[in-house]
CSV table of C-alpha atoms in Angstrom, one decimal:
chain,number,residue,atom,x,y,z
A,1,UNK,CA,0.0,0.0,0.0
A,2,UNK,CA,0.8,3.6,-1.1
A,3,UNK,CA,1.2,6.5,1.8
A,4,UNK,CA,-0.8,9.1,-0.1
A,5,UNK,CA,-0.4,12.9,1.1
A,6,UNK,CA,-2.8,15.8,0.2
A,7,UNK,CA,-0.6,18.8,-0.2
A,8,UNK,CA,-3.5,20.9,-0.6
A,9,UNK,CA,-7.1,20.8,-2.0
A,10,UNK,CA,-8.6,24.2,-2.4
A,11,UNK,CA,-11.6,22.6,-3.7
A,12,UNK,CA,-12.7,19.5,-5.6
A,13,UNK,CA,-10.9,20.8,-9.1
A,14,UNK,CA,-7.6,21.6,-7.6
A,15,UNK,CA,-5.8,20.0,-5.8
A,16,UNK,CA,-2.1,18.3,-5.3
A,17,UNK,CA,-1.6,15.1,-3.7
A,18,UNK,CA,1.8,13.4,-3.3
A,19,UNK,CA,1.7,9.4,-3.3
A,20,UNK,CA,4.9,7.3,-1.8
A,21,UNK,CA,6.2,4.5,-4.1
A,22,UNK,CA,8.7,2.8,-2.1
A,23,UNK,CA,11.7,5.7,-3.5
A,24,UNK,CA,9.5,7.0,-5.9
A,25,UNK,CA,7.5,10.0,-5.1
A,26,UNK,CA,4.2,10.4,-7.6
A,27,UNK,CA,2.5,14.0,-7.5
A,28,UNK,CA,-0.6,14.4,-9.0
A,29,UNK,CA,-1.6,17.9,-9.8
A,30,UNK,CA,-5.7,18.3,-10.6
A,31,UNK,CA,-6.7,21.8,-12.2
A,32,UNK,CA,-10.1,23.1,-13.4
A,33,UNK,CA,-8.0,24.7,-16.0
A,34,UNK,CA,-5.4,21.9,-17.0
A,35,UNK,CA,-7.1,18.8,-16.1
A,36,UNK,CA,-4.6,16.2,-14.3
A,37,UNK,CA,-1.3,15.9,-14.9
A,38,UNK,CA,1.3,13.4,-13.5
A,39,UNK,CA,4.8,13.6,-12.1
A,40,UNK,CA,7.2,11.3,-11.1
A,41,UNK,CA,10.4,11.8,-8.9
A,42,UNK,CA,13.1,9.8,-7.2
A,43,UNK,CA,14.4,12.1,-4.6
A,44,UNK,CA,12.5,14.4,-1.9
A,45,UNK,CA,15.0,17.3,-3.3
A,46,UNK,CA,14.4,17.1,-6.7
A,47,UNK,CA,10.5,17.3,-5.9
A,48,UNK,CA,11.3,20.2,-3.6
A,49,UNK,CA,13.1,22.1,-6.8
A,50,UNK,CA,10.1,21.6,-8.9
A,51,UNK,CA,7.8,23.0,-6.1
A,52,UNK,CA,10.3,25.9,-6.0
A,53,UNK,CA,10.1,26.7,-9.7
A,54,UNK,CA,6.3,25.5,-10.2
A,55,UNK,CA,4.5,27.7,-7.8
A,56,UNK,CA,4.1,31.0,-6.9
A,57,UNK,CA,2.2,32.8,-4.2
A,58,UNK,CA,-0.7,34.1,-6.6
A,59,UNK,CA,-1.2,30.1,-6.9
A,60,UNK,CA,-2.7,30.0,-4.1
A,61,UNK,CA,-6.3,31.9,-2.9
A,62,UNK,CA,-4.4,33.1,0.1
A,63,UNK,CA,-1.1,33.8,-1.3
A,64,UNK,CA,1.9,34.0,0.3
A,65,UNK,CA,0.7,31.9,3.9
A,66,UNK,CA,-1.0,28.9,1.0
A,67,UNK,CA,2.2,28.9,-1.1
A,68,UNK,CA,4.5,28.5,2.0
A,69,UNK,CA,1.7,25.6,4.1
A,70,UNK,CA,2.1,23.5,0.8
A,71,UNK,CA,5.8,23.9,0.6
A,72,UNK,CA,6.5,22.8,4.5
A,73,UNK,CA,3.5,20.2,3.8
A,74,UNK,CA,5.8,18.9,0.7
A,75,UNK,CA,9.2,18.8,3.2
A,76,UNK,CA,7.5,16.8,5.5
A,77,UNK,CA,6.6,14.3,3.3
């Protein structure tokens, strides 16, 4: 069995969930606008760069405080 971590989920349409596959760490980003799209990484710091280049604060309905919740949500993981 999968650990399965919901980063965030600002409501049914968006939302980003991380899923643990033994190394591999599976993120799943759901969007209104894009539909879902699918990434795959073998190291916590290579996810942590994406989430670094991938996101910004107006991401987020309450900016800043949401952007930087999801990013310690994403290093505990």
């Amino acid at each position: 069995m999968f650990a399965k971590h919901t980063v965030y989920k600002h409501d049914h349409y968006n939302m980003l969930t991380v899923e643990v596959q033994g190394k591999t760490l599976v993120v799943r980003e759901i969007s209104d606008q894009w539909g879902e799209t699918c990434h795959k990484f073998v190291s916590r710091p290579e996810l942590m760069d994406w989430a670094t280049k991938r996101f910004a604060p107006n991401d987020f309905p309450d900016g800043e405080e949401g952007l930087r919740a999801a990013m310690e949500k994403l290093k505990s993981i």
